[in-house]
């Protein structure tokens, strides 16, 4: 038992164990006719007989002195001191509730409730002794019935006040299925129905209190808070629940967690105060008993009080209020109990009960500062109580019913037991909840049957609050939110500024009237209490190494990623067609890049293309106009015309490389380019072959060679060579056609529109075929460069093809190393440069003679030059 109660005072444990030994040894296994009470504790008490009795445990004295004796001497009875007037009011509230139930014809008709009330004197051993006394009864001797049945001494206990006391008493009396309904024990550990199956309470557990406080922290954005707890079960379980719930909810972090010393260790208190002063946390939550509250002059802090001290008047003093005003606290639900004032005013000591342990006599002596039996050594100032004193003439906190909080919970606890008993007695035989549909019997009821009905209790108080218990024995949770305000006249007022309710479907529902809250700061606004300021949009939180998650740096999002809300844990990547804005808080469409007609480079290339086309048209016009002249006729006018047309197409096809790529432009640009240049080079190749053939025909016996190079053969050769290129383009377009492509590899913030060639083999074959014809033309022209002057067109062809080949050889590396639109610009430049080279080299000298030196454009001049050469 000592181990289970975790009591380290072993003489006290010995007394408890000895009591149980006496209790068990009083009845032998042979079932004697009666059992004798071996030990009676001298406790402060108050009793009222009834058909069924309820027990109550209250704190009427704050301290106790217990002489535990030795192994050779009997321990003395405890001595209690420091009468607690509020504890007596708690006990009288239970007495009032019992009296009110007895007067209610609809609740427990024909049944009179009684009560047995005991004082725990603020001590665990005394409280446990009182609980055992309730379970054992007050009879010094009782006769056992044959079946060991009968009404238990009490059918339920209202109490204890403290969590530690409730744990100890529930551990012991739970073995006998004794229902215990606490009005003030909040430890979440008591919700463990495996360990405490008979424990119920009308006050919310600390688990709900913790969640309610977390809701307040979230409401005001306080993510960096300090936590002070008492070193008992109440404080330790709160700390455990708070840390786990705070982490799960993401509501914030603890800057520090400190246990307040029980004995008021000044060195430890100074250390805690110094920590609070140096911490950046501006909000401090305190889960501790009001008498263990740290009372130091700490300014600039927002205090959050647990229900244990949120309404403690002992702290609302002129000395502490300059620092504690503005405190927000969780308080037990306040209620109204009609008729309680009249009942309290009627309380008078009974003349027949003159025991020193009588609660009413102790109350009377405390209020009127008198003694019913003055001691012989009493001072002359000590007066004798008559019992006729008027309570109305005394100003006492006992009659201040404006803030009934624990009393309201006691009131509900008594009614819960009464309704459970009422429902039990209303059971119809054959329709009961027990084995064989049986019901409980008033004369032989058992405690576990009361537990069963207590779990199903559901009623509404006169104040409008619903009372029922969940599977853990917890009532429907609700707390008032209080604010400490110091009025200008020096008075202190604790104002209700909201509430927080528990709901199975919605969780915790917080209602705050922020306009009613007084803030103890110069700004008159809620303080900021964060480890790190909120990260704006465009940044992400990066946790600082070795610190809680609430302490972080704000790291800007990298390029291409954004965060569009504050306190983002990570930056999101923009879609493929979007890029991050300069502020990194939203995505914008990427800039598009292609060789445009509107940019300077595109304008220059377009102008050059159109200029080349215009020159071709002009030269073609000149040649057509002078088509009968020797210069035009001597240079194969038909091939010259076809060559000019092909060069015009070469200039025009460069326009397909400018502008946003589309499917048709991508398919047409290389096909048009390939066919146009093959047509051009084919004409040059045929002209070169014709020049060589004419030269050979001019020699004796060489006339037969010209029959293979007539006009028909020339046109056929050009058509055949061009058709081969057309076939290559057709196969390429059908098998793997070029297509527009959005390239994001060159620039992350831009989309480069380009044409992918599709089949690289087709692209290579197209260019290779043009290069083959160009190389063949160059070789033939180079071999014929030393022909007589009247056949000097071979020199022009050699020079033009040299330019053509040089341009396209230089094009290959430049094209490969040029990204995006510059690759198109390089190809356009190569087309224009080679086209201008062919145009100027082949037709420049001829136009010079035709237009500027017409005297040389005669057959005589040409023939003369031939004669002179000979």
PDB file of N, CA, C and O in Angstrom, residues 406-433:
ATOM      1  N   UNK A 406     -16.217  26.385  -6.830  1.00  0.00           N
ATOM      2  CA  UNK A 406     -16.152  25.015  -6.275  1.00  0.00           C
ATOM      3  C   UNK A 406     -17.491  24.578  -5.694  1.00  0.00           C
ATOM      4  O   UNK A 406     -17.868  23.400  -5.781  1.00  0.00           O
ATOM      5  N   UNK A 407     -18.228  25.536  -5.092  1.00  0.00           N
ATOM      6  CA  UNK A 407     -19.526  25.210  -4.508  1.00  0.00           C
ATOM      7  C   UNK A 407     -20.496  24.691  -5.563  1.00  0.00           C
ATOM      8  O   UNK A 407     -21.273  23.757  -5.307  1.00  0.00           O
ATOM      9  N   UNK A 408     -20.423  25.288  -6.746  1.00  0.00           N
ATOM     10  CA  UNK A 408     -21.320  24.853  -7.823  1.00  0.00           C
ATOM     11  C   UNK A 408     -20.983  23.428  -8.257  1.00  0.00           C
ATOM     12  O   UNK A 408     -21.867  22.622  -8.555  1.00  0.00           O
ATOM     13  N   UNK A 409     -19.685  23.092  -8.273  1.00  0.00           N
ATOM     14  CA  UNK A 409     -19.281  21.722  -8.605  1.00  0.00           C
ATOM     15  C   UNK A 409     -19.724  20.737  -7.528  1.00  0.00           C
ATOM     16  O   UNK A 409     -20.110  19.597  -7.833  1.00  0.00           O
ATOM     17  N   UNK A 410     -19.663  21.149  -6.249  1.00  0.00           N
ATOM     18  CA  UNK A 410     -20.140  20.291  -5.161  1.00  0.00           C
ATOM     19  C   UNK A 410     -21.644  20.056  -5.299  1.00  0.00           C
ATOM     20  O   UNK A 410     -22.130  18.933  -5.138  1.00  0.00           O
ATOM     21  N   UNK A 411     -22.331  21.111  -5.588  1.00  0.00           N
ATOM     22  CA  UNK A 411     -23.781  21.033  -5.782  1.00  0.00           C
ATOM     23  C   UNK A 411     -24.123  20.031  -6.891  1.00  0.00           C
ATOM     24  O   UNK A 411     -25.020  19.183  -6.733  1.00  0.00           O
ATOM     25  N   UNK A 412     -23.407  20.096  -7.992  1.00  0.00           N
ATOM     26  CA  UNK A 412     -23.656  19.166  -9.096  1.00  0.00           C
ATOM     27  C   UNK A 412     -23.259  17.742  -8.727  1.00  0.00           C
ATOM     28  O   UNK A 412     -23.899  16.769  -9.160  1.00  0.00           O
ATOM     29  N   UNK A 413     -22.183  17.581  -7.942  1.00  0.00           N
ATOM     30  CA  UNK A 413     -21.751  16.244  -7.549  1.00  0.00           C
ATOM     31  C   UNK A 413     -22.797  15.552  -6.678  1.00  0.00           C
ATOM     32  O   UNK A 413     -23.085  14.359  -6.849  1.00  0.00           O
ATOM     33  N   UNK A 414     -23.388  16.305  -5.733  1.00  0.00           N
ATOM     34  CA  UNK A 414     -24.425  15.724  -4.869  1.00  0.00           C
ATOM     35  C   UNK A 414     -25.630  15.317  -5.696  1.00  0.00           C
ATOM     36  O   UNK A 414     -26.194  14.221  -5.513  1.00  0.00           O
ATOM     37  N   UNK A 415     -26.020  16.170  -6.618  1.00  0.00           N
ATOM     38  CA  UNK A 415     -27.171  15.854  -7.460  1.00  0.00           C
ATOM     39  C   UNK A 415     -26.872  14.680  -8.390  1.00  0.00           C
ATOM     40  O   UNK A 415     -27.768  13.893  -8.712  1.00  0.00           O
ATOM     41  N   UNK A 416     -25.630  14.535  -8.834  1.00  0.00           N
ATOM     42  CA  UNK A 416     -25.281  13.399  -9.681  1.00  0.00           C
ATOM     43  C   UNK A 416     -25.476  12.087  -8.932  1.00  0.00           C
ATOM     44  O   UNK A 416     -26.033  11.116  -9.462  1.00  0.00           O
ATOM     45  N   UNK A 417     -25.034  12.041  -7.671  1.00  0.00           N
ATOM     46  CA  UNK A 417     -25.234  10.839  -6.860  1.00  0.00           C
ATOM     47  C   UNK A 417     -26.718  10.602  -6.592  1.00  0.00           C
ATOM     48  O   UNK A 417     -27.192   9.459  -6.617  1.00  0.00           O
ATOM     49  N   UNK A 418     -27.447  11.700  -6.343  1.00  0.00           N
ATOM     50  CA  UNK A 418     -28.880  11.554  -6.079  1.00  0.00           C
ATOM     51  C   UNK A 418     -29.625  11.044  -7.300  1.00  0.00           C
ATOM     52  O   UNK A 418     -30.492  10.152  -7.189  1.00  0.00           O
ATOM     53  N   UNK A 419     -29.314  11.565  -8.483  1.00  0.00           N
ATOM     54  CA  UNK A 419     -29.985  11.094  -9.701  1.00  0.00           C
ATOM     55  C   UNK A 419     -29.607   9.649 -10.009  1.00  0.00           C
ATOM     56  O   UNK A 419     -30.427   8.880 -10.518  1.00  0.00           O
ATOM     57  N   UNK A 420     -28.360   9.279  -9.735  1.00  0.00           N
ATOM     58  CA  UNK A 420     -27.973   7.884  -9.942  1.00  0.00           C
ATOM     59  C   UNK A 420     -28.777   6.958  -9.043  1.00  0.00           C
ATOM     60  O   UNK A 420     -29.278   5.907  -9.473  1.00  0.00           O
ATOM     61  N   UNK A 421     -28.930   7.341  -7.775  1.00  0.00           N
ATOM     62  CA  UNK A 421     -29.732   6.534  -6.849  1.00  0.00           C
ATOM     63  C   UNK A 421     -31.193   6.535  -7.255  1.00  0.00           C
ATOM     64  O   UNK A 421     -31.878   5.487  -7.186  1.00  0.00           O
ATOM     65  N   UNK A 422     -31.684   7.694  -7.694  1.00  0.00           N
ATOM     66  CA  UNK A 422     -33.077   7.783  -8.132  1.00  0.00           C
ATOM     67  C   UNK A 422     -33.339   6.852  -9.314  1.00  0.00           C
ATOM     68  O   UNK A 422     -34.336   6.111  -9.335  1.00  0.00           O
ATOM     69  N   UNK A 423     -32.459   6.873 -10.297  1.00  0.00           N
ATOM     70  CA  UNK A 423     -32.633   5.992 -11.459  1.00  0.00           C
ATOM     71  C   UNK A 423     -32.519   4.528 -11.064  1.00  0.00           C
ATOM     72  O   UNK A 423     -33.198   3.668 -11.640  1.00  0.00           O
ATOM     73  N   UNK A 424     -31.685   4.231 -10.112  1.00  0.00           N
ATOM     74  CA  UNK A 424     -31.548   2.849  -9.653  1.00  0.00           C
ATOM     75  C   UNK A 424     -32.842   2.358  -9.009  1.00  0.00           C
ATOM     76  O   UNK A 424     -33.303   1.240  -9.278  1.00  0.00           O
ATOM     77  N   UNK A 425     -33.453   3.223  -8.183  1.00  0.00           N
ATOM     78  CA  UNK A 425     -34.664   2.811  -7.475  1.00  0.00           C
ATOM     79  C   UNK A 425     -35.890   2.819  -8.378  1.00  0.00           C
ATOM     80  O   UNK A 425     -36.925   2.241  -8.026  1.00  0.00           O
ATOM     81  N   UNK A 426     -35.809   3.486  -9.533  1.00  0.00           N
ATOM     82  CA  UNK A 426     -36.921   3.508 -10.479  1.00  0.00           C
ATOM     83  C   UNK A 426     -36.909   2.306 -11.418  1.00  0.00           C
ATOM     84  O   UNK A 426     -37.764   2.179 -12.284  1.00  0.00           O
ATOM     85  N   UNK A 427     -35.947   1.430 -11.247  1.00  0.00           N
ATOM     86  CA  UNK A 427     -35.824   0.272 -12.131  1.00  0.00           C
ATOM     87  C   UNK A 427     -37.031  -0.642 -11.968  1.00  0.00           C
ATOM     88  O   UNK A 427     -37.485  -0.926 -10.845  1.00  0.00           O
ATOM     89  N   UNK A 428     -37.557  -1.124 -13.099  1.00  0.00           N
ATOM     90  CA  UNK A 428     -38.681  -2.058 -13.088  1.00  0.00           C
ATOM     91  C   UNK A 428     -38.157  -3.482 -13.084  1.00  0.00           C
ATOM     92  O   UNK A 428     -37.306  -3.834 -13.903  1.00  0.00           O
ATOM     93  N   UNK A 429     -38.660  -4.320 -12.150  1.00  0.00           N
ATOM     94  CA  UNK A 429     -38.203  -5.718 -12.090  1.00  0.00           C
ATOM     95  C   UNK A 429     -38.397  -6.429 -13.430  1.00  0.00           C
ATOM     96  O   UNK A 429     -39.427  -6.271 -14.092  1.00  0.00           O
ATOM     97  N   UNK A 430     -37.402  -7.173 -13.817  1.00  0.00           N
ATOM     98  CA  UNK A 430     -37.440  -7.879 -15.095  1.00  0.00           C
ATOM     99  C   UNK A 430     -36.921  -7.056 -16.261  1.00  0.00           C
ATOM    100  O   UNK A 430     -36.756  -7.565 -17.363  1.00  0.00           O
ATOM    101  N   UNK A 431     -36.636  -5.759 -16.024  1.00  0.00           N
ATOM    102  CA  UNK A 431     -36.125  -4.882 -17.089  1.00  0.00           C
ATOM    103  C   UNK A 431     -34.855  -4.157 -16.627  1.00  0.00           C
ATOM    104  O   UNK A 431     -34.519  -3.097 -17.114  1.00  0.00           O
ATOM    105  N   UNK A 432     -34.200  -4.745 -15.666  1.00  0.00           N
ATOM    106  CA  UNK A 432     -33.016  -4.117 -15.112  1.00  0.00           C
ATOM    107  C   UNK A 432     -31.774  -4.342 -15.964  1.00  0.00           C
ATOM    108  O   UNK A 432     -31.756  -5.173 -16.885  1.00  0.00           O
ATOM    109  N   UNK A 433     -30.700  -3.637 -15.650  1.00  0.00           N
ATOM    110  CA  UNK A 433     -29.472  -3.732 -16.442  1.00  0.00           C
ATOM    111  C   UNK A 433     -28.525  -4.838 -15.998  1.00  0.00           C
ATOM    112  O   UNK A 433     -27.499  -5.051 -16.642  1.00  0.00           O
TER     113      UNK A 433
END
